[in-house]
Amino acid sequence: MSLTVADAVDCKGYPADKSKTGGWVPAVLILGIEIVERLSTMGIAVNLVTYLGGIMHLPSTTSANIVTDFMGTSFLLCLLGGFLADSFLGRYNTIAIFAIIQTLGTGLLALTTKLPSLRPPPCSPHHASCKQANGFQMGILYLALYLTALGTGGLKSSVSGFGTDQFDEKDEKEKSQMAYFFNRFFFFISIGTLTAVTVLVYIQDEVGRSVAYGICSISMLIAILIFFSGTRRFRYKKSSGSPIVQIFQVIVAAVKKRNLNMPYNLDMLYEDTPENLRIAHTDQFRSLDKAAIVAAGAFEIGNKYSSSTPNPWKLCSVTRVEEVKMMARLLPIWATTIIFWTIYAQMITFSVEQASTMERSFGSFMIPAGSLTVFFVAAVLITLAVYDRLIMPLWKKWKGKPGFSNLQRIAIGLVLSTIGMVVAALVETKRLSVAKSIGRSTQTLPMSVFFLIPQFFLVGSGEAFIYTGQLDFFITQSPKGMKTMSTGLFLTTLSLGFFISSFLVSVIKKVTGSNGSEGWLADHINYGRLDCFYGLLAVLGFINLVVYLICAVWYKPQQKPKPAAKQIETAVFNGTAEENC
């Protein structure tokens, strides 16, 4: 039995054989899908603002909001993907289906950018204003974008969880491999991002966007075939049903018994979970413990051939209650990481617009504005490499632990992003002073685009820490049956970060642009005060960091139950409780 994985099966439904399933090879096959997903999503996002402004003739704030709404929806749909994976499809089927959906989205986007009838005519040199895209043209573009977003949401909710399924947490060797999986996972998707912001953006600007998006579609088809080739090598975890329903069952049961008193001995709370799968009782969120009180009518009476069973809407086990508590404890950390992704959103919107107004020549080569994010990705890769090869070994020798804890990595990411916004505000102040001195209407300012490198590098390095920290935290600190949901919960921080960015842009535009003035966020950034907007984000980032540190101190990880702990199981036939050791 030691040669099989206790909680996993192979493609035929038999216990997974360690020698024939799981490990790094299947994990890499899964990561291939994620690389192409990142290539497609980031290849669209980092250069979409230039397409919307230059080809579709939309104002800068409208273009920025379309990009952030697209990215926000992509990550929000992770909740849908997680729900489907946990409740109906399983992670394998979810990945396969949504990879095909994203292929359709990028294919339609290639067609949209190819046909002249689906974009407005070029600006005429004889007219001061350009004709904006009409409703039909924008409708087809939105359809392509949100098909792609739907595919992204389904993939991201399951890829990381299915990857960790390939490692057995009870095997010390495989458990140590899983510790490295999170860094390798983010390293792989950073390779996809790097390819997107260099090769793909260059093809978009110099060859054609339809060719670039066509490459995304073909790449995903190849990745799907490679993914299917590993079907026999994968390990599959059995779904335990919808975690959302389980959470509501605990809440409803606790509310129904809110007027009951807790038993003097907490061991009298109901518990029917096998001893090796039980979760120890904790003192936080004590009101939820009432869901485990055995009260009248809690059991559904069986017939003479079957025993009574608890009604899950009236009685929940201690373990089920503790699983809900585990998810509740994640929420403060979840809420205080959202602002990072609001800051991140500026790197692929306004920072790209900044780059488009600056001197971008490197010898005889003109750097595409969207490709400036290569420094962002380079920061991620360099940070991960240094952390993986230098910091983790040194930290293990010094502290006996393989690197910083997940909460420490998140804190480092928040600090770096806040500093990045301070630097971005200072650089933008310099850029605006140059624009003012030589004329705000100047198309290319005599200021090198390389001034933007520090802000890209700081926020990019912060992303390396916070992404791996969040992913590690939400997967390892959630119940086994809710890992896909917790991954979706983590990815909603990205979603809400982008939506908050859109909200802030709209509010700042309205508040500061009154009385006929352009305000902080003008249609052309040379006429605005983007530095003030960056400064506001720096202040919000600092306040959020303080709140996060308080929440991190408050957080208590779930402790494993003691082997000798006594548990009380309810005797179904006579309604009394008997003690099992």
XYZ file of C-alpha atoms in Angstrom:
581
model
C 0.000 0.000 0.000
C 2.964 2.342 0.481
C 3.390 2.331 -3.298
C 0.002 4.008 -3.788
C -1.371 7.437 -2.888
C -4.169 7.177 -0.341
C -6.361 10.040 -1.590
C -5.694 9.881 -5.346
C -6.645 7.602 -8.228
C -5.365 7.066 -11.752
C -7.313 7.627 -14.967
C -9.073 4.257 -14.548
C -10.219 4.969 -10.995
C -7.736 2.662 -9.260
C -5.480 3.864 -6.395
C -2.688 5.916 -7.949
C 0.601 4.018 -8.253
C 3.482 6.289 -7.209
C 5.862 4.715 -9.697
C 3.540 5.280 -12.659
C 1.693 8.493 -11.808
C 2.426 11.944 -10.453
C 5.708 13.736 -9.872
C 7.461 16.394 -11.921
C 6.767 15.037 -15.427
C 2.936 15.290 -15.210
C 3.281 18.597 -13.351
C 5.307 20.053 -16.234
C 2.689 18.870 -18.760
C 0.094 20.793 -16.759
C 2.329 23.870 -16.609
C 2.490 23.879 -20.426
C -1.180 24.914 -20.484
C -0.463 27.700 -17.987
C 2.474 29.039 -20.017
C 0.292 29.454 -23.102
C -2.572 30.898 -21.059
C -0.208 33.514 -19.692
C 1.169 34.142 -23.195
C -2.341 34.811 -24.499
C -3.736 36.818 -21.564
C -0.682 39.021 -21.031
C -0.024 39.318 -24.761
C -3.471 40.862 -25.060
C -3.415 42.943 -21.865
C -0.017 44.685 -22.051
C -0.572 46.069 -25.555
C -4.352 46.385 -25.666
C -4.341 49.972 -24.424
C -2.324 51.077 -27.480
C -4.756 49.263 -29.794
C -7.798 50.833 -28.161
C -6.298 54.312 -28.316
C -4.432 54.145 -31.622
C -6.754 51.959 -33.715
C -10.166 52.132 -32.024
C -9.625 55.852 -31.151
C -10.825 55.671 -27.529
C -9.762 58.128 -24.762
C -6.894 57.029 -22.515
C -9.025 56.584 -19.379
C -11.614 54.529 -21.292
C -8.849 52.375 -22.777
C -7.265 51.823 -19.350
C -10.599 50.806 -17.832
C -11.326 48.340 -20.648
C -7.970 46.656 -19.986
C -8.448 46.491 -16.211
C -12.057 45.285 -16.605
C -10.845 42.541 -18.956
C -8.179 41.425 -16.501
C -10.531 41.754 -13.532
C -13.187 39.613 -15.202
C -10.569 37.000 -16.133
C -9.653 36.473 -12.497
C -13.204 36.858 -11.150
C -14.308 33.984 -13.381
C -11.848 31.792 -11.464
C -14.615 31.400 -8.877
C -16.889 29.941 -11.556
C -14.116 27.633 -12.732
C -13.398 26.534 -9.171
C -17.072 25.842 -8.463
C -17.446 23.736 -11.617
C -14.227 21.830 -10.886
C -15.204 21.029 -7.291
C -18.869 20.260 -7.936
C -19.183 18.704 -11.373
C -16.254 18.513 -13.760
C -13.106 17.809 -11.756
C -9.869 19.689 -12.387
C -8.776 17.661 -15.423
C -12.019 18.218 -17.366
C -12.168 21.873 -16.292
C -8.686 22.519 -17.678
C -9.496 20.757 -20.979
C -12.826 22.558 -21.543
C -11.678 26.060 -20.661
C -8.453 25.721 -22.658
C -10.640 25.117 -25.725
C -12.795 28.154 -24.825
C -9.718 30.374 -24.624
C -8.544 29.065 -27.991
C -11.881 30.209 -29.484
C -11.492 33.621 -27.839
C -8.003 34.319 -29.185
C -9.065 32.985 -32.592
C -11.996 35.428 -32.708
C -9.675 38.225 -31.575
C -7.336 37.416 -34.471
C -10.295 37.689 -36.856
C -11.501 40.931 -35.223
C -8.150 42.668 -35.661
C -7.798 41.393 -39.255
C -11.073 42.546 -40.827
C -11.194 46.303 -41.700
C -14.967 46.365 -41.164
C -14.438 45.606 -37.455
C -12.421 48.766 -36.735
C -12.940 52.490 -37.518
C -11.156 54.180 -40.421
C -7.666 55.626 -39.758
C -7.436 59.216 -38.581
C -7.436 61.745 -41.395
C -4.635 64.333 -41.294
C -7.182 66.968 -42.377
C -9.405 66.481 -39.337
C -8.525 67.232 -35.726
C -10.707 64.442 -34.331
C -10.756 60.723 -35.135
C -13.865 58.611 -35.524
C -14.321 56.238 -32.584
C -15.276 52.584 -32.992
C -19.044 52.056 -33.195
C -21.158 49.785 -31.012
C -21.022 46.784 -33.352
C -17.228 46.947 -33.658
C -16.795 47.236 -29.891
C -19.354 44.430 -29.349
C -17.357 41.944 -31.446
C -14.149 43.016 -29.680
C -15.781 42.543 -26.265
C -17.048 39.086 -27.288
C -13.512 38.019 -28.236
C -11.994 39.512 -25.077
C -14.498 37.960 -22.688
C -14.372 34.533 -24.322
C -10.658 34.700 -23.651
C -11.374 35.912 -20.098
C -13.748 32.969 -19.532
C -11.043 30.551 -20.643
C -8.500 32.226 -18.391
C -10.807 32.010 -15.361
C -11.466 28.310 -15.806
C -7.799 27.494 -16.326
C -6.319 29.500 -13.493
C -8.736 28.060 -10.940
C -7.577 24.495 -11.603
C -4.046 24.465 -13.032
C -2.145 25.133 -9.806
C -4.393 22.795 -7.782
C -4.110 19.989 -10.344
C -0.340 20.536 -10.347
C -0.110 20.084 -6.568
C -2.305 16.981 -6.868
C 0.677 15.308 -8.552
C 2.582 15.349 -5.241
C 1.725 13.321 -2.142
C 1.760 15.484 0.991
C 2.234 12.379 3.178
C 5.456 11.439 1.373
C 8.317 13.562 2.740
C 10.239 13.492 -0.556
C 7.235 14.557 -2.624
C 6.211 17.101 0.011
C 9.606 18.819 -0.330
C 9.152 18.799 -4.121
C 5.808 20.536 -3.670
C 7.542 23.312 -1.718
C 9.549 24.075 -4.858
C 6.531 23.641 -7.132
C 5.061 27.063 -6.286
C 8.268 28.879 -7.280
C 8.693 26.752 -10.413
C 5.021 27.307 -11.257
C 5.404 31.074 -11.156
C 8.744 30.848 -12.975
C 7.063 28.964 -15.834
C 4.197 31.428 -16.184
C 6.719 34.279 -16.064
C 8.382 32.705 -19.086
C 5.002 32.928 -20.820
C 4.678 36.570 -19.776
C 8.223 37.336 -20.955
C 7.465 35.856 -24.370
C 4.223 37.848 -24.484
C 5.769 41.250 -23.724
C 8.726 40.771 -26.071
C 8.089 38.476 -29.024
C 4.298 38.725 -29.121
C 4.141 42.502 -28.653
C 6.801 42.967 -31.335
C 4.792 40.799 -33.747
C 1.651 42.819 -32.932
C 3.352 46.135 -33.732
C 5.572 45.115 -36.648
C 3.786 42.191 -38.355
C 0.145 42.357 -37.325
C -2.062 41.751 -34.321
C -4.064 39.086 -36.129
C -0.856 37.077 -36.675
C 0.088 37.404 -32.993
C -3.322 36.317 -31.726
C -3.363 33.476 -34.267
C -0.085 32.259 -32.763
C -1.799 32.214 -29.355
C -4.619 30.025 -30.683
C -2.255 27.556 -32.354
C 0.001 27.428 -29.276
C -2.953 26.589 -27.035
C -4.071 23.797 -29.380
C -0.573 22.286 -29.159
C -0.564 22.673 -25.354
C -3.948 20.903 -25.150
C -2.596 17.941 -27.135
C 0.464 17.763 -24.864
C -1.836 17.930 -21.826
C -3.945 15.032 -23.146
C -0.777 12.980 -23.652
C -0.296 12.918 -19.872
C -3.766 11.543 -19.086
C -2.386 8.152 -17.977
C 0.352 9.774 -15.871
C -1.854 12.161 -13.890
C -3.134 11.634 -10.365
C -6.757 12.579 -9.786
C -8.221 13.638 -6.441
C -11.827 12.751 -5.736
C -14.171 15.725 -5.464
C -15.848 16.170 -2.095
C -18.745 18.199 -3.479
C -19.331 21.913 -3.652
C -17.493 23.718 -0.850
C -19.908 26.632 -1.193
C -22.821 24.371 -0.207
C -20.786 22.979 2.706
C -20.027 26.488 3.951
C -23.694 27.494 3.813
C -24.697 24.302 5.626
C -22.474 25.220 8.574
C -23.726 28.811 8.641
C -27.400 27.788 8.428
C -26.997 25.125 11.138
C -25.217 27.607 13.436
C -27.901 30.271 12.893
C -30.717 27.805 13.618
C -29.107 26.883 16.955
C -27.903 30.366 17.866
C -30.008 30.394 21.062
C -28.629 27.097 22.378
C -25.898 27.046 24.992
C -22.575 25.441 24.221
C -21.953 22.162 26.123
C -19.643 22.432 29.139
C -17.386 19.857 27.502
C -16.504 20.648 23.886
C -15.802 16.949 23.312
C -19.583 16.511 23.314
C -19.863 18.301 19.975
C -20.778 16.042 17.078
C -17.945 14.409 15.138
C -18.261 11.598 12.595
C -15.119 12.200 10.519
C -12.562 9.339 10.414
C -9.920 10.007 13.062
C -7.039 10.361 10.604
C -8.936 13.099 8.721
C -10.178 15.107 11.702
C -9.301 18.743 12.297
C -8.680 19.907 15.851
C -11.142 22.344 17.417
C -10.083 26.010 17.627
C -11.390 28.886 19.742
C -11.818 31.461 16.964
C -15.314 32.069 15.507
C -16.936 30.272 18.459
C -20.442 31.085 17.183
C -19.951 28.586 14.329
C -19.368 25.793 16.875
C -23.121 25.707 17.504
C -23.533 23.973 14.146
C -22.026 20.860 15.840
C -24.432 20.811 18.800
C -26.625 17.699 18.726
C -30.229 18.916 19.078
C -33.678 17.445 18.550
C -34.492 16.779 14.904
C -30.855 16.785 13.817
C -31.049 13.215 12.485
C -33.117 11.883 9.635
C -34.711 8.613 10.747
C -33.710 5.649 8.579
C -35.567 2.383 7.976
C -34.829 -1.030 9.534
C -32.108 -1.634 6.954
C -30.276 1.693 7.366
C -29.211 3.843 10.285
C -30.191 7.421 10.937
C -28.058 10.064 9.271
C -27.491 13.690 10.284
C -29.267 16.379 8.314
C -26.306 18.508 7.070
C -28.428 21.673 7.265
C -29.116 21.046 10.956
C -25.997 19.264 12.226
C -22.382 19.474 11.059
C -19.304 17.719 12.371
C -16.558 19.569 14.231
C -14.237 18.954 11.278
C -16.745 20.485 8.838
C -17.093 23.526 11.127
C -13.320 23.857 11.390
C -13.019 23.750 7.595
C -15.314 26.764 7.384
C -13.285 28.473 10.108
C -10.126 27.839 8.072
C -11.692 29.624 5.090
C -12.896 32.478 7.325
C -9.382 32.981 8.703
C -8.110 33.499 5.160
C -10.380 36.489 4.534
C -8.408 39.253 6.338
C -5.220 38.250 4.486
C -7.261 38.038 1.277
C -8.665 41.552 1.737
C -5.302 43.182 2.487
C -3.591 41.850 -0.646
C -6.075 43.385 -3.097
C -4.364 46.806 -3.217
C -1.175 45.264 -4.611
C -3.008 44.243 -7.769
C -4.479 47.741 -8.090
C -0.891 49.000 -8.187
C 0.043 46.206 -10.603
C -2.749 47.324 -12.955
C -0.979 50.654 -13.496
C 2.057 48.816 -14.896
C 0.080 47.535 -17.881
C -2.034 50.655 -18.438
C -0.739 54.113 -17.513
C 2.911 53.052 -17.393
C 2.591 51.797 -20.985
C 1.023 55.148 -21.928
C 3.947 56.912 -20.249
C 6.343 54.840 -22.326
C 4.510 55.745 -25.551
C 5.307 59.453 -24.976
C 9.031 58.968 -24.188
C 12.182 58.362 -26.218
C 12.169 54.629 -26.946
C 14.951 54.228 -29.488
C 17.803 51.851 -28.703
C 20.308 52.449 -31.448
C 18.349 51.951 -34.659
C 15.720 49.792 -32.934
C 12.454 51.326 -31.696
C 11.225 49.585 -28.547
C 7.444 48.976 -28.608
C 5.754 50.750 -25.684
C 4.110 47.520 -24.539
C 7.481 45.762 -24.440
C 8.669 47.957 -21.572
C 6.973 45.437 -19.315
C 9.893 43.141 -20.177
C 11.706 44.831 -17.282
C 8.730 43.966 -15.121
C 8.984 40.294 -16.079
C 12.789 40.363 -15.827
C 12.430 41.554 -12.238
C 10.122 38.611 -11.517
C 12.526 36.077 -13.044
C 15.621 37.538 -11.369
C 13.870 37.680 -7.995
C 12.655 34.087 -8.269
C 16.083 32.843 -9.351
C 17.868 34.641 -6.486
C 15.253 33.473 -3.996
C 15.298 29.873 -5.243
C 19.069 29.468 -5.549
C 20.439 31.816 -2.885
C 17.915 32.903 -0.264
C 16.149 29.548 0.259
C 19.353 27.519 0.881
C 20.801 30.192 3.184
C 17.540 30.555 5.089
C 17.321 26.772 5.498
C 20.841 26.655 7.000
C 20.147 29.593 9.311
C 16.527 28.996 10.361
C 16.004 25.366 9.353
C 13.125 26.394 7.077
C 13.084 26.381 3.231
C 12.799 30.142 2.739
C 10.455 32.837 4.022
C 6.977 31.880 5.196
C 4.085 32.661 2.888
C 2.965 35.579 5.085
C 6.493 37.028 5.093
C 6.665 36.854 1.295
C 3.336 38.657 1.011
C 4.601 41.412 3.335
C 7.770 41.856 1.251
C 5.643 42.153 -1.886
C 3.461 44.856 -0.332
C 6.515 46.845 0.799
C 8.158 46.725 -2.637
C 4.967 47.731 -4.457
C 4.452 50.741 -2.187
C 8.028 51.895 -2.775
C 7.467 51.309 -6.498
C 4.548 53.749 -6.521
C 6.623 56.401 -4.720
C 9.328 56.051 -7.378
C 6.691 56.091 -10.159
C 5.268 59.365 -8.820
C 8.722 60.983 -8.791
C 9.506 59.834 -12.351
C 6.144 61.082 -13.616
C 6.774 64.469 -11.976
C 10.016 64.655 -13.962
C 8.277 63.583 -17.198
C 5.547 66.201 -16.793
C 8.118 68.939 -16.167
C 9.827 68.010 -19.449
C 6.468 68.040 -21.265
C 5.633 71.441 -19.813
C 8.993 72.946 -20.779
C 8.952 71.905 -24.459
C 5.201 71.721 -25.091
C 2.599 69.245 -23.899
C 1.527 68.421 -27.462
C 5.003 67.076 -28.319
C 4.598 63.510 -29.569
C 7.932 62.166 -28.245
C 9.498 63.805 -25.203
C 13.313 64.062 -24.969
C 13.372 61.792 -21.926
C 14.583 58.199 -22.036
C 11.996 55.510 -21.452
C 14.550 53.742 -19.255
C 13.569 56.144 -16.442
C 10.561 53.837 -16.007
C 12.710 50.782 -15.236
C 12.839 51.298 -11.417
C 9.041 51.281 -11.013
C 8.697 48.206 -13.233
C 11.483 46.452 -11.341
C 10.170 47.220 -7.858
C 6.578 46.198 -8.566
C 7.758 43.172 -10.584
C 9.981 41.986 -7.742
C 7.052 42.546 -5.394
C 4.861 40.386 -7.625
C 7.369 37.521 -7.424
C 7.073 37.519 -3.636
C 3.366 38.204 -3.268
C 2.131 35.818 -6.005
C 4.086 32.823 -4.710
C 3.260 33.775 -1.124
C -0.468 34.089 -1.818
C -0.595 30.890 -3.861
C 1.256 28.959 -1.150
C -0.885 30.490 1.610
C -4.284 29.904 0.032
C -3.528 26.325 -1.035
C -1.727 25.081 2.078
C -3.947 26.842 4.636
C -7.275 25.726 3.149
C -9.102 22.418 3.706
C -8.237 19.642 1.261
C -11.706 19.601 -0.251
C -11.706 23.374 -0.805
C -8.324 23.898 -2.460
C -9.787 24.773 -5.869
C -12.150 27.248 -4.242
C -9.316 28.772 -2.217
C -7.255 29.142 -5.410
C -10.214 30.959 -6.921
C -10.427 33.091 -3.777
C -6.756 34.019 -4.168
C -7.250 34.932 -7.820
C -10.206 37.172 -6.944
C -7.690 39.457 -5.219
C -6.274 40.067 -8.688
C -9.780 40.563 -10.052
C -10.831 43.039 -7.375
C -7.504 44.838 -7.681
C -8.197 45.517 -11.356
C -11.820 46.502 -10.690
C -10.748 48.876 -7.906
C -8.286 50.394 -10.372
C -11.149 51.023 -12.825
C -13.261 52.460 -9.991
C -10.479 54.769 -8.784
C -9.766 55.971 -12.319
C -13.448 56.802 -12.864
C -13.798 58.571 -9.502
C -10.544 60.531 -9.813
C -11.464 61.509 -13.380
C -14.842 62.819 -12.228
C -13.690 64.536 -9.029
C -10.544 66.240 -10.362
C -11.870 66.921 -13.859
C -14.713 69.234 -12.841
C -15.126 72.864 -13.890
C -13.814 72.227 -17.367
C -10.304 71.174 -16.272
C -8.585 67.996 -17.487
C -7.940 66.809 -13.915
C -5.350 64.270 -12.814
C -6.243 61.754 -15.524
C -6.564 63.696 -18.761
C -7.400 62.119 -22.119
C -3.734 62.724 -22.981
C -1.468 62.104 -19.994
C 0.766 65.097 -20.821
C -2.098 67.365 -19.768
C -2.893 65.535 -16.509
C -1.296 64.873 -13.111
C -0.621 61.160 -13.177
C 2.033 61.724 -10.505
C -0.704 62.688 -8.019
C -2.604 59.484 -8.855
C 0.540 57.420 -8.261
C 1.100 59.275 -4.990
C -2.442 58.429 -3.883
C -1.776 54.740 -4.591
C 1.450 54.927 -2.558
C -0.487 56.297 0.435
C -3.175 53.624 0.078
C -0.443 50.989 -0.217
C 1.214 52.127 3.034
C -2.088 52.144 4.962
C -2.898 48.697 3.590
C 0.533 47.405 4.649
C -0.090 48.446 8.259
C -3.494 46.725 8.261
C -1.967 43.614 6.681
C 0.699 43.335 9.391
C -2.023 43.462 12.053
C -3.977 40.729 10.249
C -0.845 38.582 9.820
C -0.163 38.750 13.575
C -3.809 37.853 14.284
C -3.802 34.862 11.921
C -3.437 31.464 13.577
C -2.673 28.476 11.331
C -4.708 25.314 11.807
C -3.093 22.852 14.182
C -3.211 19.108 13.616
C -5.225 17.162 16.207
C -3.293 15.314 18.872
C -3.289 11.533 18.296
C -4.402 10.845 21.847
C -7.160 13.421 21.869
C -10.531 12.109 22.885
C -13.433 12.607 20.493
C -17.122 12.114 21.042
C -19.135 10.405 18.330
C -22.891 10.374 18.481
C -24.499 6.979 18.674
C -27.152 7.149 15.973
C -29.516 4.425 17.216
C -30.098 5.562 20.785
C -29.339 9.289 20.431
C -26.702 9.163 23.200
C -23.023 9.940 22.987
C -20.316 7.385 23.658
C -16.623 8.036 24.081
C -14.049 6.633 21.639
C -10.323 6.869 22.336
